mmCIF file of C-alpha atoms in Angstrom:
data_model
loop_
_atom_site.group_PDB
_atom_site.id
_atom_site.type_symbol
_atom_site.label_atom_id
_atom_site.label_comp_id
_atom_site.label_asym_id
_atom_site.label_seq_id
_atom_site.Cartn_x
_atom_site.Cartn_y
_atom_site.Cartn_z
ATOM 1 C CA UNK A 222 -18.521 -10.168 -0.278
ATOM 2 C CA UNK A 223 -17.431 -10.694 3.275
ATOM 3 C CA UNK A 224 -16.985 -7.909 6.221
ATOM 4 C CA UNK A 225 -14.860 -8.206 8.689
ATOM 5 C CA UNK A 226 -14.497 -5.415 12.109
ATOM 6 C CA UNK A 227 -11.353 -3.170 10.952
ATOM 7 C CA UNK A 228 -10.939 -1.614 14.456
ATOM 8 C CA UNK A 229 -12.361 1.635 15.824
ATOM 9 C CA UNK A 230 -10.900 4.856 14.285
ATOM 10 C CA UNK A 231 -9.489 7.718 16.722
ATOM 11 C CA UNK A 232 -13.172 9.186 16.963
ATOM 12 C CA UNK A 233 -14.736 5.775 18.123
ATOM 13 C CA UNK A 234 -16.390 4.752 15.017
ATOM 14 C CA UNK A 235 -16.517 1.646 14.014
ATOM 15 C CA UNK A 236 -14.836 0.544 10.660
ATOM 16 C CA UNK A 237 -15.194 -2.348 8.466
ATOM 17 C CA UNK A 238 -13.059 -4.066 5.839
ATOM 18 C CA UNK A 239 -14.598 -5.479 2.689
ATOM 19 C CA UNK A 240 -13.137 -8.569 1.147
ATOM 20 C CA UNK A 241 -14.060 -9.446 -2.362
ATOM 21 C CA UNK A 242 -12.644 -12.141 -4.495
ATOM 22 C CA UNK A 243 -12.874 -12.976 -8.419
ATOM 23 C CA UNK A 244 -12.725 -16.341 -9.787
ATOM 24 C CA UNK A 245 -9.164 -16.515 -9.723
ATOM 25 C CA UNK A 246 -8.917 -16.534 -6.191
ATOM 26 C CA UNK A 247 -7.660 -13.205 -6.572
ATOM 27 C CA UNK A 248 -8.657 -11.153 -3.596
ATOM 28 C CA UNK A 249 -9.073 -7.546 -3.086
ATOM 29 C CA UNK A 250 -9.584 -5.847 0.494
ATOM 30 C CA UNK A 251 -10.797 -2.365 1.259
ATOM 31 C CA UNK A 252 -12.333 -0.631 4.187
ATOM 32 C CA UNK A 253 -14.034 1.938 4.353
ATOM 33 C CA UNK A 254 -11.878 3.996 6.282
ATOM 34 C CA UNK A 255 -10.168 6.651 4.215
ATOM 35 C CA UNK A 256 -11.839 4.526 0.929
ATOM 36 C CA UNK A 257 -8.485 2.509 1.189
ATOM 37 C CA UNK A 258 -7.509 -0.457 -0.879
ATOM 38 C CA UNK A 259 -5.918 -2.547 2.174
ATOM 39 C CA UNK A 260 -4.698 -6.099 0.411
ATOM 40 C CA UNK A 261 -4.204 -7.078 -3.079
ATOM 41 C CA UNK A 262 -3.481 -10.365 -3.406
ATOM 42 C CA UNK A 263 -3.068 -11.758 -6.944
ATOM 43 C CA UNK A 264 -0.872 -15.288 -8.133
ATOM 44 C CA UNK A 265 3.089 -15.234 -8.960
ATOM 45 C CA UNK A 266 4.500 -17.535 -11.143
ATOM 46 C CA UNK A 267 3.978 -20.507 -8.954
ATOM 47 C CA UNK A 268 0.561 -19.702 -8.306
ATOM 48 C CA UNK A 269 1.452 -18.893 -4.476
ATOM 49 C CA UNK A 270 -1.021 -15.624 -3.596
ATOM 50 C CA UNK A 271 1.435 -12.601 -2.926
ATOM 51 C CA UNK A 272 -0.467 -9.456 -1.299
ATOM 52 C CA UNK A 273 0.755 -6.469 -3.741
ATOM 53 C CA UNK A 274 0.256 -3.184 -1.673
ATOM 54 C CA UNK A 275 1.639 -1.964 1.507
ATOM 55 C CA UNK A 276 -0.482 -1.226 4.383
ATOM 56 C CA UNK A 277 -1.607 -1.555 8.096
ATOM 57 C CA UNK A 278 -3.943 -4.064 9.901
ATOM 58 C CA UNK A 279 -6.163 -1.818 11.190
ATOM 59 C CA UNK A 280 -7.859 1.632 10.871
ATOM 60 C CA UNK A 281 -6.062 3.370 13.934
ATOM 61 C CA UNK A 282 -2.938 2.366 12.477
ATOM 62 C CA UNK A 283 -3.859 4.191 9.242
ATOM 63 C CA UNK A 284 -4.540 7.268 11.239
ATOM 64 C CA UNK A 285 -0.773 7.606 12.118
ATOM 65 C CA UNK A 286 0.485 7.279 9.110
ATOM 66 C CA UNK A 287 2.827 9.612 6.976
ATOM 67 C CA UNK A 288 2.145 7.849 3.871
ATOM 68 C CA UNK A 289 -1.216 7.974 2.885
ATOM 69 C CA UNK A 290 -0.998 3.650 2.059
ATOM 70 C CA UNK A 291 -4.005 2.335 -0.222
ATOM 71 C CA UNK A 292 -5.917 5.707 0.745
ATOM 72 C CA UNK A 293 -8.753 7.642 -1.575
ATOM 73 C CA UNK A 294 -6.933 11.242 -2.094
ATOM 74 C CA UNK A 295 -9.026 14.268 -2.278
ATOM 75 C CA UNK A 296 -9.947 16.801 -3.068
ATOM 76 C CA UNK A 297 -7.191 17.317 -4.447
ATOM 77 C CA UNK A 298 -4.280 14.847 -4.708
ATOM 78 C CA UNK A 299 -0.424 16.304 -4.893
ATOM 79 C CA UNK A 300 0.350 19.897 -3.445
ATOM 80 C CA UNK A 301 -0.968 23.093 -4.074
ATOM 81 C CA UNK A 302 1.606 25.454 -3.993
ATOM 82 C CA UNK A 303 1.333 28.177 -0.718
ATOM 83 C CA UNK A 304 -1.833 26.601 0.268
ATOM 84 C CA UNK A 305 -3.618 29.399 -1.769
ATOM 85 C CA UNK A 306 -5.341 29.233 -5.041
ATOM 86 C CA UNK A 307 -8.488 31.326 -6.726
ATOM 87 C CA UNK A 308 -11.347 29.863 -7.664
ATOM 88 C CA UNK A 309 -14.460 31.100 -9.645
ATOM 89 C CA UNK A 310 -12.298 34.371 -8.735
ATOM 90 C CA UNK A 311 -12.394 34.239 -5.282
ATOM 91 C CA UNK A 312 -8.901 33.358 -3.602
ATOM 92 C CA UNK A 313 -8.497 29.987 -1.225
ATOM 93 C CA UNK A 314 -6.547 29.268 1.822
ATOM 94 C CA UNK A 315 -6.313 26.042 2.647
ATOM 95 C CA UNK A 316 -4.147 23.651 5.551
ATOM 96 C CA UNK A 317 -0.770 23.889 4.984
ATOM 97 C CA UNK A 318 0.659 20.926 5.872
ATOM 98 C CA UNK A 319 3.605 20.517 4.277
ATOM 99 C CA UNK A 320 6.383 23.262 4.381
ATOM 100 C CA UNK A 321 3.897 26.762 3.127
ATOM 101 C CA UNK A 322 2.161 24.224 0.576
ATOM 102 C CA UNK A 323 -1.409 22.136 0.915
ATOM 103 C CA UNK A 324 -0.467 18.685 0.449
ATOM 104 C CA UNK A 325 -3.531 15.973 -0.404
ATOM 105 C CA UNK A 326 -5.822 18.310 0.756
ATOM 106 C CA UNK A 327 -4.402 18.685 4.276
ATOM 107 C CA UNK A 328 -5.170 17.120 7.676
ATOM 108 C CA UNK A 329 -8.612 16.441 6.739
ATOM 109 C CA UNK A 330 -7.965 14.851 3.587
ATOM 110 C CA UNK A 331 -10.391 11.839 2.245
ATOM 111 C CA UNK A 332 -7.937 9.417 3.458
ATOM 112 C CA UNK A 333 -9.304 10.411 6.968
ATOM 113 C CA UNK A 334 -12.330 10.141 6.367
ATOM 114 C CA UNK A 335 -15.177 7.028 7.220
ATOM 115 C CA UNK A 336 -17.062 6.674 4.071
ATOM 116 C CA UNK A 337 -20.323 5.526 3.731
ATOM 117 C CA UNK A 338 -21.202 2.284 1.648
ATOM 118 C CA UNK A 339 -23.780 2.886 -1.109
ATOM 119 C CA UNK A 340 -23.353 -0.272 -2.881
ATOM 120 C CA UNK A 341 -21.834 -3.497 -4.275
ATOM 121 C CA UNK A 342 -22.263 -6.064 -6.442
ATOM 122 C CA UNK A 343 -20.303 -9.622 -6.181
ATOM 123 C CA UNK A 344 -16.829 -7.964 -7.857
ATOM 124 C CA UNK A 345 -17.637 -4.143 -6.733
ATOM 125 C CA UNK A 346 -18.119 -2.085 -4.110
ATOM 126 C CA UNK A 347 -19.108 2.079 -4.199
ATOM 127 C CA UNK A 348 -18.435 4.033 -1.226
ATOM 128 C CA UNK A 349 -19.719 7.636 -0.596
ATOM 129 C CA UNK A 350 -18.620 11.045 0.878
ATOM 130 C CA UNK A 351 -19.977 13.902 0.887
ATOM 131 C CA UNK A 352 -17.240 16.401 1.580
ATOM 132 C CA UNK A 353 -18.655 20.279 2.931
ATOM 133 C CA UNK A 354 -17.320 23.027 2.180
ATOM 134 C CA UNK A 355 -15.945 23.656 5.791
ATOM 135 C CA UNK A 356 -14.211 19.799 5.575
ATOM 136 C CA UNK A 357 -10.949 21.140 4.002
ATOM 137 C CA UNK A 358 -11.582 24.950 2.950
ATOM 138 C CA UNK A 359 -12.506 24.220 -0.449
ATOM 139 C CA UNK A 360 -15.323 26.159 -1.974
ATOM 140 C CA UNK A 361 -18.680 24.109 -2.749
ATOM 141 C CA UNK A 362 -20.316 21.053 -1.234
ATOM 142 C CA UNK A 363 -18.644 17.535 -3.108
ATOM 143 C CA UNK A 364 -20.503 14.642 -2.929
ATOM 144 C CA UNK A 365 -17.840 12.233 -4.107
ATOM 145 C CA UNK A 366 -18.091 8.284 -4.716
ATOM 146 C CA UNK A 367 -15.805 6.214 -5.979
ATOM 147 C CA UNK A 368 -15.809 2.748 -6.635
ATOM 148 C CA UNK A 369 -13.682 -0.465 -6.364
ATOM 149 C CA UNK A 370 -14.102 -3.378 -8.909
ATOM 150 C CA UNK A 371 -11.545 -6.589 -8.568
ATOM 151 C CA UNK A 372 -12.158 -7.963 -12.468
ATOM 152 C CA UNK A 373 -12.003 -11.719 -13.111
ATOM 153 C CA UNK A 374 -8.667 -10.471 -15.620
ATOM 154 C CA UNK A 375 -7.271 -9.702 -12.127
ATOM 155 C CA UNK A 376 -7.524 -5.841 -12.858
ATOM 156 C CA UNK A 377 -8.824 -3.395 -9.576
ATOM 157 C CA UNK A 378 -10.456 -0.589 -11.466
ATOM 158 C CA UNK A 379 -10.865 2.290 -9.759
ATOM 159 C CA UNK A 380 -13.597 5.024 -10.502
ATOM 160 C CA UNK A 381 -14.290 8.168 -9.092
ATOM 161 C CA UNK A 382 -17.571 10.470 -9.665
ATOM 162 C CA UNK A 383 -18.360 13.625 -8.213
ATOM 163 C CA UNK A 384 -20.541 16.895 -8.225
ATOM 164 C CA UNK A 385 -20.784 20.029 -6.337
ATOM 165 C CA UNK A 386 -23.172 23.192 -5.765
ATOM 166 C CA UNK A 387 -20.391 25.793 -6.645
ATOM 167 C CA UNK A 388 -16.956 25.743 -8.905
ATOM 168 C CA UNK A 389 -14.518 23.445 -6.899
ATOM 169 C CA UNK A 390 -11.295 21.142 -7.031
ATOM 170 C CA UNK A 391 -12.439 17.513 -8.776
ATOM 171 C CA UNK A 392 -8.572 15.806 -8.530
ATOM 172 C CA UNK A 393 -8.820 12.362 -6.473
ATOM 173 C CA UNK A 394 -6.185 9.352 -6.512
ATOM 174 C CA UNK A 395 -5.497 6.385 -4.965
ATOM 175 C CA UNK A 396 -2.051 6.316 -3.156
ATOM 176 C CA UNK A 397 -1.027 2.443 -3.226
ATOM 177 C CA UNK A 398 2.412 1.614 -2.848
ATOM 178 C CA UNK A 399 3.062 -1.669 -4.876
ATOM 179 C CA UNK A 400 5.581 -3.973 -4.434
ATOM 180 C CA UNK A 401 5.566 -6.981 -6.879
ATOM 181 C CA UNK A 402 7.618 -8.985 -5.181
ATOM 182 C CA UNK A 403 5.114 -8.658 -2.421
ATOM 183 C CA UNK A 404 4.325 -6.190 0.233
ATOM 184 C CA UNK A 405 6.662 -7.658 3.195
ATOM 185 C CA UNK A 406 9.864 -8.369 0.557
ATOM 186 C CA UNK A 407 11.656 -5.435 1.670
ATOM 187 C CA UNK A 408 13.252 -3.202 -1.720
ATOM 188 C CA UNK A 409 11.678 -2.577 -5.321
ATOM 189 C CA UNK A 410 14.511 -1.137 -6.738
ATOM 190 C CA UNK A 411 14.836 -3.764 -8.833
ATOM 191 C CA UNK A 412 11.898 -4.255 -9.860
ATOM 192 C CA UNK A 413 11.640 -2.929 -13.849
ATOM 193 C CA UNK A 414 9.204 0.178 -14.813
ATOM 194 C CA UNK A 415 8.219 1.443 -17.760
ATOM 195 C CA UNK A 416 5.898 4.742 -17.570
ATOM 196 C CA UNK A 417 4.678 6.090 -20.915
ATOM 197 C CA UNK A 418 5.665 9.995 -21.663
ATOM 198 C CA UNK A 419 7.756 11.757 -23.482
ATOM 199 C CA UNK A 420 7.979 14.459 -20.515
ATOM 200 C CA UNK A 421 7.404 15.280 -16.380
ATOM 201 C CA UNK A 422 7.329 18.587 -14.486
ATOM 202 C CA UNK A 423 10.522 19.555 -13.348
ATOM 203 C CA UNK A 424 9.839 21.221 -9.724
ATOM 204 C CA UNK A 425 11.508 24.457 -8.230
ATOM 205 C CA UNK A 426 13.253 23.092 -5.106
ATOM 206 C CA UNK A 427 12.881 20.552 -2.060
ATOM 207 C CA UNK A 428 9.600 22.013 -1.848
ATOM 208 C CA UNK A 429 8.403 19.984 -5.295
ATOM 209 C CA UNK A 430 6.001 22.524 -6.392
ATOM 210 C CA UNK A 431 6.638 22.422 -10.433
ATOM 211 C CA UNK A 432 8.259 25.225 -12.264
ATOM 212 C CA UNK A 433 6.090 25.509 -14.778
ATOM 213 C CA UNK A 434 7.571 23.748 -17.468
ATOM 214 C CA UNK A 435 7.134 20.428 -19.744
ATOM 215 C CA UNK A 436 10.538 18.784 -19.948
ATOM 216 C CA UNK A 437 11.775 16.003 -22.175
ATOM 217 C CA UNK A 438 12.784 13.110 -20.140
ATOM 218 C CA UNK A 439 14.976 12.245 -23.329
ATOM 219 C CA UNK A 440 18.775 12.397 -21.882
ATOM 220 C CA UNK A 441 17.626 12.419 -18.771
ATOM 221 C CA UNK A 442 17.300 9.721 -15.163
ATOM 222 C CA UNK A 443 13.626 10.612 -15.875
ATOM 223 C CA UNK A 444 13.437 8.779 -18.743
ATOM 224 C CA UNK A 445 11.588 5.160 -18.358
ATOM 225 C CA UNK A 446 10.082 4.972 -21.745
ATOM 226 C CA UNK A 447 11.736 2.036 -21.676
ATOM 227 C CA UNK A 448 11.659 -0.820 -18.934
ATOM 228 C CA UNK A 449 14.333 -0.262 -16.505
ATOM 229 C CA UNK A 450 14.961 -1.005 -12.937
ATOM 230 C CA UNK A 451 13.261 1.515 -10.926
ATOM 231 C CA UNK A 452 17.205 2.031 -8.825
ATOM 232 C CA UNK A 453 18.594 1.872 -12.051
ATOM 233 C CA UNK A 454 19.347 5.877 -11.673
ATOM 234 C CA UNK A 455 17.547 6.725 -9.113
ATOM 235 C CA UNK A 456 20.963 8.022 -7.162
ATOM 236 C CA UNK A 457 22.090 9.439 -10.212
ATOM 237 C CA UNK A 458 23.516 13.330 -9.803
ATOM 238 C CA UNK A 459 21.120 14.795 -11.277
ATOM 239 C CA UNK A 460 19.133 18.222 -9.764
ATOM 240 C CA UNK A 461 15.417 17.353 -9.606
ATOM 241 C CA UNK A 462 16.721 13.799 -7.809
ATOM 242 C CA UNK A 463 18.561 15.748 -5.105
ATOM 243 C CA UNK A 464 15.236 17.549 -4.883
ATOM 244 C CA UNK A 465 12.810 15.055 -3.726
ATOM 245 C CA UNK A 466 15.206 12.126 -2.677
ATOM 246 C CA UNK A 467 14.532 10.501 -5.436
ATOM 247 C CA UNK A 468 11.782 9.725 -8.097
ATOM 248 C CA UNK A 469 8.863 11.775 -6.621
ATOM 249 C CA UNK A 470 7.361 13.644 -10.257
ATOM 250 C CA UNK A 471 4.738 14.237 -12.389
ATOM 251 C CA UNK A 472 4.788 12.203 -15.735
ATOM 252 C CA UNK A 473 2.505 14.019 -18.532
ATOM 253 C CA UNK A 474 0.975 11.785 -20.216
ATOM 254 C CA UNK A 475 -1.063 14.107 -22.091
ATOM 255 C CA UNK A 476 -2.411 17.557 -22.595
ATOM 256 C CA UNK A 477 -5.814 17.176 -21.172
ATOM 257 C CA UNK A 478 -7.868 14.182 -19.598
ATOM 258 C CA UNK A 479 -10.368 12.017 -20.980
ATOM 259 C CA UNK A 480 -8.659 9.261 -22.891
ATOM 260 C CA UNK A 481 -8.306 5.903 -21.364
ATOM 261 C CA UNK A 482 -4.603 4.127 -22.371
ATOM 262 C CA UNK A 483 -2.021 2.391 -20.819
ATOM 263 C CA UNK A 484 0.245 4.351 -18.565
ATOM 264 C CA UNK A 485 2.575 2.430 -17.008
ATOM 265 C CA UNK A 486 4.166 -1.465 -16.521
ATOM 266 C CA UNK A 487 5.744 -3.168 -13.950
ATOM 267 C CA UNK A 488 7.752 -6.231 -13.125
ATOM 268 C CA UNK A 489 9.142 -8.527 -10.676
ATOM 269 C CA UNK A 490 11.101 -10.817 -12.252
ATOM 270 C CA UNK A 491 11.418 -12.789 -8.693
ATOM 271 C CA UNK A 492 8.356 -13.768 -8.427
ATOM 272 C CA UNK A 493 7.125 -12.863 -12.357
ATOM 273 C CA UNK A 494 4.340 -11.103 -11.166
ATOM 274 C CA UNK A 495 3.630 -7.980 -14.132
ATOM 275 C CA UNK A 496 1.589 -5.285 -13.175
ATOM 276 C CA UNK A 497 -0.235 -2.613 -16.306
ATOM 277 C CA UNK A 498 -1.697 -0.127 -15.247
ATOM 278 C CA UNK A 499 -4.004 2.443 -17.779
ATOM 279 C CA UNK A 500 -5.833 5.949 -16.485
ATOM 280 C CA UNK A 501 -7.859 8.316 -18.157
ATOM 281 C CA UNK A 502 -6.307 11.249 -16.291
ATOM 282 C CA UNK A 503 -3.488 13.291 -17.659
ATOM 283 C CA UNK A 504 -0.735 12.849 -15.953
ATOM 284 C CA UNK A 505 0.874 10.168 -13.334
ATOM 285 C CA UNK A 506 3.093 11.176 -9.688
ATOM 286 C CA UNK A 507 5.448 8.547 -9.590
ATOM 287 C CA UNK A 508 6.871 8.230 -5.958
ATOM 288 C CA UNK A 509 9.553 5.626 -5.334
ATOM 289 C CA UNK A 510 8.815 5.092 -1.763
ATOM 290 C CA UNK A 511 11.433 7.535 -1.084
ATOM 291 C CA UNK A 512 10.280 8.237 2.500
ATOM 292 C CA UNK A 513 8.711 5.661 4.369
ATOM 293 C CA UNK A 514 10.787 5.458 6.909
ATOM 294 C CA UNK A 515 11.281 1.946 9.053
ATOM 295 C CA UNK A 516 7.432 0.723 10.228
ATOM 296 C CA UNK A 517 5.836 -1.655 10.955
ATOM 297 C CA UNK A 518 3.134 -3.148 8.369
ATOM 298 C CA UNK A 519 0.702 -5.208 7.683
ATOM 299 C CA UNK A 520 1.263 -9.093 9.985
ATOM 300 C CA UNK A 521 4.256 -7.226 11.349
ATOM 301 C CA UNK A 522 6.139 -6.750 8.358
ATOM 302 C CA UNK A 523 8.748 -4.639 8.578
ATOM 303 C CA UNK A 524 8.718 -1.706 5.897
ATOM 304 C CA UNK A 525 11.391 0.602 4.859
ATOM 305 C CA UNK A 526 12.446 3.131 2.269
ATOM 306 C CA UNK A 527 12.015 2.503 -1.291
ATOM 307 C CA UNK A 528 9.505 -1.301 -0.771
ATOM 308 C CA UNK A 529 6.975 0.352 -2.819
ATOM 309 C CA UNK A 530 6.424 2.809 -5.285
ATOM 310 C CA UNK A 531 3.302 4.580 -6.414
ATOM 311 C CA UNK A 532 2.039 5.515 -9.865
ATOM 312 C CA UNK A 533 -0.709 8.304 -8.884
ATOM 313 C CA UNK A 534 -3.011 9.080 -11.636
ATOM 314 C CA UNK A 535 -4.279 12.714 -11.518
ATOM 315 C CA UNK A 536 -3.840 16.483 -12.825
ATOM 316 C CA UNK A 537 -0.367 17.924 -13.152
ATOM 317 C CA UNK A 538 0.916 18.849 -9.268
ATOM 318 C CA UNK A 539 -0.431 22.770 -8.122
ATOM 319 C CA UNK A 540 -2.496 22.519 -11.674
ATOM 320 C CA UNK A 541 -5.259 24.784 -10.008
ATOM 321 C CA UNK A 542 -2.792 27.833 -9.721
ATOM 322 C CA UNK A 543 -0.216 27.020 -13.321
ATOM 323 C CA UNK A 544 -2.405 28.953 -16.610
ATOM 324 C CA UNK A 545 -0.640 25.832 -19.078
ATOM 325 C CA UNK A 546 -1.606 23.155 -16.640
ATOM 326 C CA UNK A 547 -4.695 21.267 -17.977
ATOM 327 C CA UNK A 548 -7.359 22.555 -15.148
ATOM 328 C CA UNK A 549 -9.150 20.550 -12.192
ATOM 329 C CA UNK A 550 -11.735 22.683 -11.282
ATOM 330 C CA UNK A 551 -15.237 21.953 -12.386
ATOM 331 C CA UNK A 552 -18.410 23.779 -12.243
ATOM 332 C CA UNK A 553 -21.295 24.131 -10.228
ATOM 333 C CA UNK A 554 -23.610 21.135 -11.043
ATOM 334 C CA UNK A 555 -21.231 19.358 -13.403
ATOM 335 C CA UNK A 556 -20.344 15.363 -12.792
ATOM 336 C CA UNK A 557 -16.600 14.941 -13.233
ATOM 337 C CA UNK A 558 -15.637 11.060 -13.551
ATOM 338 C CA UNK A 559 -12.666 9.347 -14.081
ATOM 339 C CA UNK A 560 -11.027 5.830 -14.149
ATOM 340 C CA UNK A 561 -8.077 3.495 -13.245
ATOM 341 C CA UNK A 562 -6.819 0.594 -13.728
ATOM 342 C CA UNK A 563 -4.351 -1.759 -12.542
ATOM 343 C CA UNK A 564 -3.803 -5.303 -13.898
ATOM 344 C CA UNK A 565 -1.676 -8.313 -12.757
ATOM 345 C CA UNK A 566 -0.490 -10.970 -14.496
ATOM 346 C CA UNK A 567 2.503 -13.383 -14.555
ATOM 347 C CA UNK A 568 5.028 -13.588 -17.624
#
């Protein structure tokens, strides 16, 4: 593993980026600011490396983001609906920082954070965190690891473990934005998606806190239970759409978390590059880039709207406050883990 200076972050701290590579020549890049996967870059079908995710060059440029690139989520990824919630029967306030509603845990999120490195092997590497109580406003002391492997099947799996001293939010994600055709090619629209489930949480308004309900995507733009451009119907009039801009929902992919299967594909049929990617959480945000506004990324590329979309594994959106949402909280002195997995390969 090699480490490289990633800049100084806004409170003077040095941060360092972490460049491991498989036997592919497949290389992966994190730092260990905000626990963020940085580069992925993986073969197309000429066996020219293409770098896969959005992102910045350095860790100040991270900190003025609006997007969250490559960044560890947590506590709690997605929104939390008026900032409030109860836990262990006490109520919660927490940041609001979008509109009334908590969204990735507010200003102090994990994607802010400079996390320590407890380990790594030749393919992995573990950071730590250890997230007080007074951090983001959620009850309990987390100490929270997860852990970035770059498999010689040119998979990154990511885990996350954690435990706390009182009942508390356990609901991290990783907020890549991929782009297949690679990061600096400008619009995935076409690229094709497929993401496996039968349903998605509707949400109430602009707001995209969910009603409630577990809709069919049968009949619907939702539906991409099979492959389709991801533009395909993404300006289709159709209410939840007009809501968030576009594609910006929860996908269920089951009723509760624990089994490991394959979520979601990809494709690029530009540069062939297929992407699967598997979780063992229950459900999946996918966000079609619909706000990223015109930046500047990583080598000066210039990013816009829509070049990259994310498939966030995780609990159903404001699960801590809906009673027929599967739940995130865990106890006092319990180890919550969880796994994810993205693969690349060329077809």
């Amino acid at each position: 593993m090699e480490t490289l200076s990633f800049g100084k972050n806004s409170q003077g701290k040095e941060t360092s980026l972490y460049i491991l590579e498989n036997k592919n020549h497949a290389v992966m890049k994190v730092s260990d600011h905000g626990a963020t996967l940085v580069s992925l870059l993986v073969p197309d079908r000429d066996g020219k490396m293409q770098d896969v995710v959005l992102g910045y060059d350095k860790a100040s440029d991270y900190e003025g983001h609006t997007c969250y690139f490559g960044a560890t989520i947590g506590r709690n990824g997605n929104r939390i609906g008026k900032a409030q919630m109860v836990i262990d029967g006490k109520p919660c306030s927490i940041a609001a920082n979008e509109n009334e509603n908590n969204l990735h845990s507010g200003p102090n999120g994990f994607d802010r954070a400079l996390w320590e490195v407890k380990g790594h092997t030749e393919n992995s590497i573990t950071f730590s965190h250890l997230s007080r109580e007074e951090e983001q406003g959620f009850p309990g002391n987390l100490q929270v690891e997860v852990t970035y492997t770059l498999t010689d099947e040119n998979a990154v799996e990511i885990t996350y473990q954690g435990k706390s001293d009182k009942a508390t939010i356990m609901n991290c994600t990783n907020h890549s934005y991929f782009n297949l055709g690679g990061h600096a090619s400008g619009s995935v629209e076409q690229q094709e998606l497929q993401i496996l489930a039968e349903s998605y949480n509707p949400v109430r308004d602009a707001k995209s806190i969910p009603t409630g309900e577990i809709a069919p995507v049968a009949g619907t733009p939702m539906d991409f239970r099979e492959p389709k451009p991801i533009g395909q119907d993404i300006g289709a009039d159709f209410e939840q759409l007009k809501f968030t801009g576009g594609y910006d929902h929860n996908y269920v992919l089951s009723s509760h978390a624990g089994e490991f299967k394959v979520m979601a594909n990809a494709y690029c049929k530009e540069t062939g590059i297929a992407m699967e990617a598997s979780t063992d959480c229950c459900g999946v945000q996918f966000y079609a880039g619909n706000f990223i506004g015109d930046q500047e990324g990583k080598g000066g590329a210039a990013y816009c709207d829509r070049c990259g979309f994310c498939l966030e594994s995780q609990f159903y959106p404001d699960a801590v406050n809906q009673k027929g949402f599967p739940s995130p909280i865990i106890q006092a002195g319990e180890t919550f883990t969880s796994k994810t997995s993205y693969r690349f390969y060329v077809k």
